[in-house]
Coordinates of N, CA and C in Angstrom, one line a residue:
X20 N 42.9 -19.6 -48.9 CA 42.1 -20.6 -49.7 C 42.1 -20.2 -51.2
X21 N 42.5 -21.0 -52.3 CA 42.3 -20.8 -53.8 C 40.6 -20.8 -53.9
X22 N 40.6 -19.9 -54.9 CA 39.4 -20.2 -56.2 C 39.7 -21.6 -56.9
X23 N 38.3 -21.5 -57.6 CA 38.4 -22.7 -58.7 C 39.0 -22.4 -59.8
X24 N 39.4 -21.4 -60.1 CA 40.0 -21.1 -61.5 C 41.4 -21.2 -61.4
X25 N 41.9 -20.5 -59.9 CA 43.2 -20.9 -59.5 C 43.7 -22.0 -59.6
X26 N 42.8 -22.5 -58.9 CA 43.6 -24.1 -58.7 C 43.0 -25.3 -60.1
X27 N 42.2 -24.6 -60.8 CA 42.4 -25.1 -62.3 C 43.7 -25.0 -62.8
X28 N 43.7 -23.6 -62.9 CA 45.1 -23.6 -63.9 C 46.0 -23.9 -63.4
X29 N 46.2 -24.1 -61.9 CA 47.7 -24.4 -61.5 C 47.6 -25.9 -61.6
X30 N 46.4 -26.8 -61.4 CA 46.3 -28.4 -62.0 C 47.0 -28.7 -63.2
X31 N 46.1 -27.5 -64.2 CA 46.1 -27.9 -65.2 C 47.7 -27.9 -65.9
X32 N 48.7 -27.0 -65.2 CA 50.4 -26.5 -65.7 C 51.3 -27.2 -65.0
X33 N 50.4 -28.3 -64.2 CA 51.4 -29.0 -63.4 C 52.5 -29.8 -63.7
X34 N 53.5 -29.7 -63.1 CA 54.8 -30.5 -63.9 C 55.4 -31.5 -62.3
X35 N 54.9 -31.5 -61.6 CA 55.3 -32.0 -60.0 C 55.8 -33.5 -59.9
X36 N 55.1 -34.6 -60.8 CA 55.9 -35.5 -61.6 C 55.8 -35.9 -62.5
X37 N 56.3 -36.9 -63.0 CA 56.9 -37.3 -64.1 C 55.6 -37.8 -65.1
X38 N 54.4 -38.3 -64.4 CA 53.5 -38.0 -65.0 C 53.0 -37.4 -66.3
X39 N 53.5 -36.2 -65.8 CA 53.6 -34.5 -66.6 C 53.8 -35.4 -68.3
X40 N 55.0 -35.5 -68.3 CA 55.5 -35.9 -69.1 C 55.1 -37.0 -70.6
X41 N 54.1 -37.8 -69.6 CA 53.6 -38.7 -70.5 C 51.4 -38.2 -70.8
X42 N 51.3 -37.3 -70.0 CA 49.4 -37.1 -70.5 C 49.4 -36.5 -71.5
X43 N 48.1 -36.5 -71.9 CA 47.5 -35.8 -73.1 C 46.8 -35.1 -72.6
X44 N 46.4 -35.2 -71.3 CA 45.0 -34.5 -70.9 C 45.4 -34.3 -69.0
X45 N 45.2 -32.9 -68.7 CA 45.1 -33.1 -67.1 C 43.9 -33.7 -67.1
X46 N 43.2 -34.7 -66.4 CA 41.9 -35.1 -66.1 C 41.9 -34.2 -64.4
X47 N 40.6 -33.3 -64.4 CA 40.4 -32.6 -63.5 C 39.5 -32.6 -62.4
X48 N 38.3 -32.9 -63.0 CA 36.8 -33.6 -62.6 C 35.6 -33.4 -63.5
X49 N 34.6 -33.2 -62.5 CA 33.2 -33.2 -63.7 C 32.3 -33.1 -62.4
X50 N 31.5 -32.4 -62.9 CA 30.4 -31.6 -62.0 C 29.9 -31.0 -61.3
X51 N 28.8 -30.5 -60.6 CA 28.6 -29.6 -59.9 C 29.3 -28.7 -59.2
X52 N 29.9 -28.1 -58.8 CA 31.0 -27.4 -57.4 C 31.0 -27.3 -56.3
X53 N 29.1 -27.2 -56.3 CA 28.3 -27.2 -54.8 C 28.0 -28.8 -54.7
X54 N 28.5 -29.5 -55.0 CA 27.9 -30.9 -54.7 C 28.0 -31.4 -53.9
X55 N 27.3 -32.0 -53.2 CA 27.3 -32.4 -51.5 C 28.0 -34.3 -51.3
X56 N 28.0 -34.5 -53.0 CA 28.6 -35.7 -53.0 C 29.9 -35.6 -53.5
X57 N 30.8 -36.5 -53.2 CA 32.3 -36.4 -54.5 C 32.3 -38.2 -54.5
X58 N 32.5 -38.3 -55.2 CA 32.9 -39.5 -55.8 C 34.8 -39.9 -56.3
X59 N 35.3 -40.0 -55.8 CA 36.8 -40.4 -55.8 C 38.0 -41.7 -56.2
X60 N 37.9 -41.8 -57.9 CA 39.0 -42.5 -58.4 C 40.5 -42.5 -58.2
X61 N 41.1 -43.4 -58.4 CA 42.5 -43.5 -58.1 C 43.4 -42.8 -59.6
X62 N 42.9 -42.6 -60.7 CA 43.6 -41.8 -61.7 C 43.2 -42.2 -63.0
X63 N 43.3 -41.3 -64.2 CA 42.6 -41.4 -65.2 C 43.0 -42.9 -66.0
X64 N 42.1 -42.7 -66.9 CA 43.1 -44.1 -68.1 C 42.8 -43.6 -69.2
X65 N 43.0 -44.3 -70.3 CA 43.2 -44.2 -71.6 C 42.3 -43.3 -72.3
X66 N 41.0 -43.4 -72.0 CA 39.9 -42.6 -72.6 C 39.9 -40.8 -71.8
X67 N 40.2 -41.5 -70.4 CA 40.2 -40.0 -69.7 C 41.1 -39.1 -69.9
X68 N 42.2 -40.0 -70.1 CA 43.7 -39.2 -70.6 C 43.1 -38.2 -72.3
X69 N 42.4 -39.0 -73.1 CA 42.3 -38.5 -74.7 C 41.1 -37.7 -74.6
X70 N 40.7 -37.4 -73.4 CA 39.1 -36.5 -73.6 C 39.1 -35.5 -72.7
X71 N 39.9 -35.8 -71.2 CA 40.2 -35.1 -70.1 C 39.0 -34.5 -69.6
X72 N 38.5 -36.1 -69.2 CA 37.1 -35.8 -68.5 C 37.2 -37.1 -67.8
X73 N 36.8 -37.0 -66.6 CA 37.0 -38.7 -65.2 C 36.0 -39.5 -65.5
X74 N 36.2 -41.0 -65.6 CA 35.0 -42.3 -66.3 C 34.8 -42.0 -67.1
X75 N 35.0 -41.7 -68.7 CA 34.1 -41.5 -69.8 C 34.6 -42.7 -70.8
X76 N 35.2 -43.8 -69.9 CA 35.6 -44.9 -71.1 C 34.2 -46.1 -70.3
X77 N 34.5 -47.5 -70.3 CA 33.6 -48.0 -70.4 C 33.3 -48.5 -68.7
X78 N 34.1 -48.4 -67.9 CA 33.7 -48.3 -66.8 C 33.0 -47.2 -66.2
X79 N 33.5 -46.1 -66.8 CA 32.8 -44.9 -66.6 C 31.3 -44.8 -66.8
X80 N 31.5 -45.5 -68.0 CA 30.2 -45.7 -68.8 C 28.9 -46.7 -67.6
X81 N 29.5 -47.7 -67.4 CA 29.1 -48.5 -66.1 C 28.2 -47.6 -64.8
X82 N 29.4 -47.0 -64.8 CA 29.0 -46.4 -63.3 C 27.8 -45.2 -63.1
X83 N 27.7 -45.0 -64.4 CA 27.1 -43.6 -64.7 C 25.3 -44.5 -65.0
X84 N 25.6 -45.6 -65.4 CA 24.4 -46.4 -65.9 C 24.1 -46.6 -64.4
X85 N 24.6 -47.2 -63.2 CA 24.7 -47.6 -62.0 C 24.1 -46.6 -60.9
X86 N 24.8 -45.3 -60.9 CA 24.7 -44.5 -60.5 C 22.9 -43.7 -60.7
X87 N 23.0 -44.0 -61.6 CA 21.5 -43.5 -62.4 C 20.3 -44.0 -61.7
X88 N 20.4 -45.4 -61.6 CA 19.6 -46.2 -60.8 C 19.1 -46.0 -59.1
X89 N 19.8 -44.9 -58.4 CA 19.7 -44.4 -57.8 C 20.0 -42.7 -58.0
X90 N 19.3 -42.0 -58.3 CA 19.1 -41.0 -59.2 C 20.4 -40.4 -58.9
X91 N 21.2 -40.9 -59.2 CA 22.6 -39.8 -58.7 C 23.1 -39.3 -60.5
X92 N 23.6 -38.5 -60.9 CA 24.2 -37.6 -62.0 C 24.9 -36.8 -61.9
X93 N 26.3 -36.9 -62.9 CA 27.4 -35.8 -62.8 C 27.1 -34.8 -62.8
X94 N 25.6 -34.8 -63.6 CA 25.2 -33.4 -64.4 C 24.8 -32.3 -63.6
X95 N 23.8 -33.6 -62.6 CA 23.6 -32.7 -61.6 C 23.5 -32.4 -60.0
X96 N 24.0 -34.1 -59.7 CA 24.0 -33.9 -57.7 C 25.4 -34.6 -57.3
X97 N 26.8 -34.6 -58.4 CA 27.9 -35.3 -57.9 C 29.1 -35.0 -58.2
X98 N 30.0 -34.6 -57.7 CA 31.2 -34.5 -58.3 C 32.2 -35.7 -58.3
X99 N 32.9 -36.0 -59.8 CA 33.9 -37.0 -59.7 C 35.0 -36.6 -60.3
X100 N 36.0 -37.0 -59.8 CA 37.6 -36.8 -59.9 C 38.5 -37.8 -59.4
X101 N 39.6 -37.7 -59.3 CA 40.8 -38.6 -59.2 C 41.7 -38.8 -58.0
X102 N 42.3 -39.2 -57.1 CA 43.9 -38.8 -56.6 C 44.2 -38.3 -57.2
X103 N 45.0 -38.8 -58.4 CA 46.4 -38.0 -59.5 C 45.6 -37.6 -60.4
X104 N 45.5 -37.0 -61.5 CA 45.1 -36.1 -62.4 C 45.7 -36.3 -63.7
X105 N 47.3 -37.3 -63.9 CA 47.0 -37.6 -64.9 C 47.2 -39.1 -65.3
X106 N 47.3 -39.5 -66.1 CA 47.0 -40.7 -66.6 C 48.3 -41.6 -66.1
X107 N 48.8 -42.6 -65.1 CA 49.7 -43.5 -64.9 C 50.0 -44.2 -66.5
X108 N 51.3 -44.7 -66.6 CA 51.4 -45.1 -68.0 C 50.8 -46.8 -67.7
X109 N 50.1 -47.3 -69.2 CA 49.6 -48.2 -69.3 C 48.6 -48.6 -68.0
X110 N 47.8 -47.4 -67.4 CA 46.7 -47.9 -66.5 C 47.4 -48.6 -65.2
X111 N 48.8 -48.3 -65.2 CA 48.9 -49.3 -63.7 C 48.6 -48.2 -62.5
X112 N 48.8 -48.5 -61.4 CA 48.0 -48.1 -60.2 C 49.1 -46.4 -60.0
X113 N 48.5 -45.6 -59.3 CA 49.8 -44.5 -59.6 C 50.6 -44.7 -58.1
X114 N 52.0 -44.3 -58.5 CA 52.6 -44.3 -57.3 C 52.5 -43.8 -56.3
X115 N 53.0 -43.9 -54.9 CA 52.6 -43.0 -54.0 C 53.5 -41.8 -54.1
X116 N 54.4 -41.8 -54.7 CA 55.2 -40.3 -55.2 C 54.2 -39.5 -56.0
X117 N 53.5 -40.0 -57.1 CA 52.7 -39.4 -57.4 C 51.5 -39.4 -57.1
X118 N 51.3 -39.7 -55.8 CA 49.5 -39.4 -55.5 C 50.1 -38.0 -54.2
X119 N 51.3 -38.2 -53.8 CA 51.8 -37.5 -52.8 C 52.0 -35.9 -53.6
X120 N 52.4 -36.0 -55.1 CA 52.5 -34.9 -55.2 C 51.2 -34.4 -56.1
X121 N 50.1 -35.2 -56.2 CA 48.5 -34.4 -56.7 C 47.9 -34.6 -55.9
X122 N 48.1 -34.9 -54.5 CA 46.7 -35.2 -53.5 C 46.5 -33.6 -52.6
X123 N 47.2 -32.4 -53.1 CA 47.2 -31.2 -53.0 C 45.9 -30.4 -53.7
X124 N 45.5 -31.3 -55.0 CA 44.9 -30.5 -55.6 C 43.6 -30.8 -54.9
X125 N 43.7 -32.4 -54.6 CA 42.2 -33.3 -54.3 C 41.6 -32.4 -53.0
X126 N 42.8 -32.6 -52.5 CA 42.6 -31.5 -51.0 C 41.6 -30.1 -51.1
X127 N 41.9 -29.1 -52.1 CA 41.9 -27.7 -52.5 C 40.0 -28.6 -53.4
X128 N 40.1 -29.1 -54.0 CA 39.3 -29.3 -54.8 C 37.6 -30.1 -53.4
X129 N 38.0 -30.3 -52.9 CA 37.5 -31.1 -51.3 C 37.2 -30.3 -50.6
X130 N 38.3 -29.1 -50.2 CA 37.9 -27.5 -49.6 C 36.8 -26.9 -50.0
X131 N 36.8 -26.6 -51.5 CA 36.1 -26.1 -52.1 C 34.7 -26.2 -52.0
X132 N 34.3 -27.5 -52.6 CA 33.5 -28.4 -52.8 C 32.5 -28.2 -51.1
X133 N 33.0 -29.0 -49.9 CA 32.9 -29.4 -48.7 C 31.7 -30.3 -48.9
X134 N 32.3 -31.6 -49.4 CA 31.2 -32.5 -49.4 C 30.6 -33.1 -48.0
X135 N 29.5 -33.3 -48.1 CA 29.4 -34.4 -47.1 C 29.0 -35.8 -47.0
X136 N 29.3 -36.7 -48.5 CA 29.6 -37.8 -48.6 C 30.5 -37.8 -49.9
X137 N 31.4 -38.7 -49.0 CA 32.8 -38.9 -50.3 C 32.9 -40.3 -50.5
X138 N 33.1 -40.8 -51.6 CA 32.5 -42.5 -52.5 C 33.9 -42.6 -52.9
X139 N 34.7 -43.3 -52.5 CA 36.6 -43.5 -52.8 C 35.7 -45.2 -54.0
X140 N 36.3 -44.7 -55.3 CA 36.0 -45.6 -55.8 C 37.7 -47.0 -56.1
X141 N 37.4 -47.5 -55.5 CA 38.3 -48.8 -55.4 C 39.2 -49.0 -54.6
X142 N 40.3 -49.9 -54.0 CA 41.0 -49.6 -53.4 C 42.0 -48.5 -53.0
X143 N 42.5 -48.3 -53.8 CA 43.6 -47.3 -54.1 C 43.0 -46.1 -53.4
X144 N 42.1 -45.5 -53.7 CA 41.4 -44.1 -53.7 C 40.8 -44.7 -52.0
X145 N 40.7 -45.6 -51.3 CA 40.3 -46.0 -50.2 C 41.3 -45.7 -48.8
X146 N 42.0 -46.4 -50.0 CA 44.1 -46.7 -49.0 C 44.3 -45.4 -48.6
X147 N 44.0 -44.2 -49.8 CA 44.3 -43.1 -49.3 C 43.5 -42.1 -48.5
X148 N 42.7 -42.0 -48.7 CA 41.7 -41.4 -47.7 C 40.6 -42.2 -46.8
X149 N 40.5 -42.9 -46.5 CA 40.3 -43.9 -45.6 C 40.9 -44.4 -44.5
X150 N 41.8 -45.3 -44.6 CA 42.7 -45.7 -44.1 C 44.3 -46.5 -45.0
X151 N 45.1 -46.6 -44.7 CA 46.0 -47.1 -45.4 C 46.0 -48.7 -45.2
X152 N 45.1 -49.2 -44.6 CA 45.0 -50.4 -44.3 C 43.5 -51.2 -44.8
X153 N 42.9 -50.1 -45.7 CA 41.5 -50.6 -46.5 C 41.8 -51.8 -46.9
X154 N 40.8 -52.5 -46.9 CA 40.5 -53.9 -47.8 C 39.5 -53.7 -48.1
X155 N 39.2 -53.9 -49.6 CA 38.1 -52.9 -50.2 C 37.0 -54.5 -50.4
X156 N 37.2 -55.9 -50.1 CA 36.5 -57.1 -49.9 C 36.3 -57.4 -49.0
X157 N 36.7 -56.6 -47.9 CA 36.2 -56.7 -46.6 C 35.4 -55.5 -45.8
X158 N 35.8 -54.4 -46.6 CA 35.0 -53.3 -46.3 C 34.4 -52.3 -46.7
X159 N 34.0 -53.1 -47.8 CA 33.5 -52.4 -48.8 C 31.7 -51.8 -48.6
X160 N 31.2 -50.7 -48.7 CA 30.1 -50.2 -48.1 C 30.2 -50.0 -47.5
X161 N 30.9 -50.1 -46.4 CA 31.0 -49.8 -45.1 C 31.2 -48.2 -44.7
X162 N 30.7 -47.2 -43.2 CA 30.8 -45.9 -43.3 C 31.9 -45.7 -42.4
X163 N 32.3 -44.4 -42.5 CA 33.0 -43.9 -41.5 C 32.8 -42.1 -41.6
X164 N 33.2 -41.8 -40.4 CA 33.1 -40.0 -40.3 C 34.0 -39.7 -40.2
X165 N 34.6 -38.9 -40.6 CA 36.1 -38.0 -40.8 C 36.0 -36.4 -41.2
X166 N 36.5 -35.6 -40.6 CA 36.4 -34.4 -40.9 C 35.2 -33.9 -41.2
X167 N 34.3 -34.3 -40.5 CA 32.6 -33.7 -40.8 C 32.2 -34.0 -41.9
X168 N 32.8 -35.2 -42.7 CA 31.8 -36.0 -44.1 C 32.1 -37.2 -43.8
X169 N 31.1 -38.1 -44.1 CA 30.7 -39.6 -44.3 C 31.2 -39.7 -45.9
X170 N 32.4 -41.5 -45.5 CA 33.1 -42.1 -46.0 C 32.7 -43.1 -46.7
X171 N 32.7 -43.6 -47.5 CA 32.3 -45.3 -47.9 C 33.3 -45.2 -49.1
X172 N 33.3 -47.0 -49.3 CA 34.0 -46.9 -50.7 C 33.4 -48.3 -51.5
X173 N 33.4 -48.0 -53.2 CA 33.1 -49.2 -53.4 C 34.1 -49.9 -54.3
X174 N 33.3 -50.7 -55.1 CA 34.0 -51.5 -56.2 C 34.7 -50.2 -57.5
X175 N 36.0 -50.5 -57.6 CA 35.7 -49.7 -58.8 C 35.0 -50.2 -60.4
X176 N 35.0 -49.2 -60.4 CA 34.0 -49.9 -62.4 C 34.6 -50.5 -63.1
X177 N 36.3 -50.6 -63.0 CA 37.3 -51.4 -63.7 C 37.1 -52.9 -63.5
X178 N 36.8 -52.7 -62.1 CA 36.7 -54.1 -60.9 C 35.7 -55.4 -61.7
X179 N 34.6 -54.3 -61.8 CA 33.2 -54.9 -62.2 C 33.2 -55.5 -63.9
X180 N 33.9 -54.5 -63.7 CA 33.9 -55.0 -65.6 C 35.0 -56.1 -65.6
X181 N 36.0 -56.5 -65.3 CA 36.6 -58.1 -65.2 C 35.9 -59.0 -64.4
X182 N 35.5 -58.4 -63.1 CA 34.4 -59.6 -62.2 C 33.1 -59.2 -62.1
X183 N 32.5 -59.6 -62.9 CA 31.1 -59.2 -62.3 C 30.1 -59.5 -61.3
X184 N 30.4 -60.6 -60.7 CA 30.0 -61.3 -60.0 C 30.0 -60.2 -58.5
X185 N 30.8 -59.3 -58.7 CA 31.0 -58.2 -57.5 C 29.7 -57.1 -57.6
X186 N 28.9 -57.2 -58.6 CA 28.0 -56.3 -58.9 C 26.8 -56.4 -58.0
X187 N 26.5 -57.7 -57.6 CA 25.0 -57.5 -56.3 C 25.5 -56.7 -55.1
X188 N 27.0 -57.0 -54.9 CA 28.0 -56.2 -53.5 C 27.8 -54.8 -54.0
X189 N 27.8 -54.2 -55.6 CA 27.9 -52.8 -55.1 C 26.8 -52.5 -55.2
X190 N 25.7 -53.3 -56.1 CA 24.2 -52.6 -56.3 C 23.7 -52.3 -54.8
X191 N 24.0 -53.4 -53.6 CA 23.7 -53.0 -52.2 C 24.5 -51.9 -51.8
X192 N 25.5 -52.0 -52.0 CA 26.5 -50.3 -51.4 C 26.4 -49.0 -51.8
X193 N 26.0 -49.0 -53.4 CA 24.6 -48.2 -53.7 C 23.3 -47.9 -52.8
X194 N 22.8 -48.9 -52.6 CA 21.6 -48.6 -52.0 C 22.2 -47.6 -51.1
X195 N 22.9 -47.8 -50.0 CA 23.6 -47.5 -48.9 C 23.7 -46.2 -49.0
X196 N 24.4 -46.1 -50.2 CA 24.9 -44.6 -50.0 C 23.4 -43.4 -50.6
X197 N 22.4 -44.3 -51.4 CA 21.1 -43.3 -51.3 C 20.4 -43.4 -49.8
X198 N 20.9 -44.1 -48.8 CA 20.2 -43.6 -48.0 C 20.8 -43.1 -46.9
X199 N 22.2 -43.1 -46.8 CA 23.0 -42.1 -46.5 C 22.8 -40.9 -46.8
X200 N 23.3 -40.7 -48.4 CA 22.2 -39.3 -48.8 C 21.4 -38.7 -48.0
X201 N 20.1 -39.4 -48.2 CA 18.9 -39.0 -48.1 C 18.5 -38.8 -46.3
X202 N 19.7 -39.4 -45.7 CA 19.9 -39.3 -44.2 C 20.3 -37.4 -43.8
X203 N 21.7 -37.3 -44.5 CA 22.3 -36.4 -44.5 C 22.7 -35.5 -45.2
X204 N 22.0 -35.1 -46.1 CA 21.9 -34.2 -47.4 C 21.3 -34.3 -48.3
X205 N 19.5 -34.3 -47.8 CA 18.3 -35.0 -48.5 C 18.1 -34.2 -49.7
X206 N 19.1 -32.8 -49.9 CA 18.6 -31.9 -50.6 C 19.6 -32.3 -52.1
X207 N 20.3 -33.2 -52.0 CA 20.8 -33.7 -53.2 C 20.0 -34.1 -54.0
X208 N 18.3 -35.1 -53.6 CA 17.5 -35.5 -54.3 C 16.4 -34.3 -54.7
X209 N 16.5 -33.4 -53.9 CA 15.4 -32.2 -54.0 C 15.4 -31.7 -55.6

């Protein structure tokens, strides 16, 4: 099993695809290490690419306002990260060549961590650790158990910010997951 430093720097030198080529920033994650939560995007964009830090553009901005509301923070009871690590060109969805060659780190980064609730934020991030057959409008909040952590996934913040109309669906799937929490790892709110 790697350290976190390890498997920093080998994130951070990665050249596995083509990716490589076009970031500015490995986007790696953000917060705690012991966090009993992880929170899980499908790959950086524009702001995350230029800051190389996960959500810090305006969905980020969103979720962190959202998140708040049910006392959850990067700062201090969640970790968030990516599938791929760096920025797909122009924000399109990342390939499965490249989620296949960074879902090694998510893995290592997951070991580490050993959450026991994981928040796949949108489809993509669903498809792949979920099931490959997610419908993220049909199953969205919804739980599942897998490897001794509780599953759910929601809207992503990208989502919300072109539809908002999707926002009562996640403010309930929020709920959900504080009382998930507070079911199974009450010491997040401690």
């Amino acid at each position: 099993m790697t350290n976190w430093e390890e498997l920093h720097r080998r994130c951070m030198s990665c050249q596995k695809c083509a990716l490589a080529d076009t970031r500015t920033n490995v986007v790696f994650g953000k917060g705690p290490k012991d966090a009993r939560v992880m929170f899980i995007g499908e790959g950086p964009g524009e702001n995350e690419d230029l800051q190389g830090e996960p959500f810090v553009g305006r969905g980020g901005q969103l979720l962190d306002e959202m998140l708040s509301l049910v006392g959850l923070s990067r700062e201090k009871n969640f970790y968030i990260t990516n599938i791929v690590k760096c920025r797909p060109p122009k924000n399109r969805d990342p390939l499965n060549t490249e989620q296949d060659a960074c879902i090694g780190y998510l893995w290592d980064q997951m070991a580490l961590i050993r959450p026991r609730i994981v928040v796949c934020l949108g489809r993509i991030a669903a498809m792949r650790l979920i099931s490959p057959s997610y419908r993220i409008t049909r199953e969205h909040g919804q739980w599942m158990e897998k490897d001794g952590a509780y599953y759910t996934a929601i809207y992503h913040p990208a989502a919300l910010l072109r539809d908002p109309t999707k926002k009562p669906d996640t403010f309930a799937d929020l709920r959900s997951i504080r009382s998930k929490i507070r079911e199974v790892c009450p010491e997040v709110y401690g």
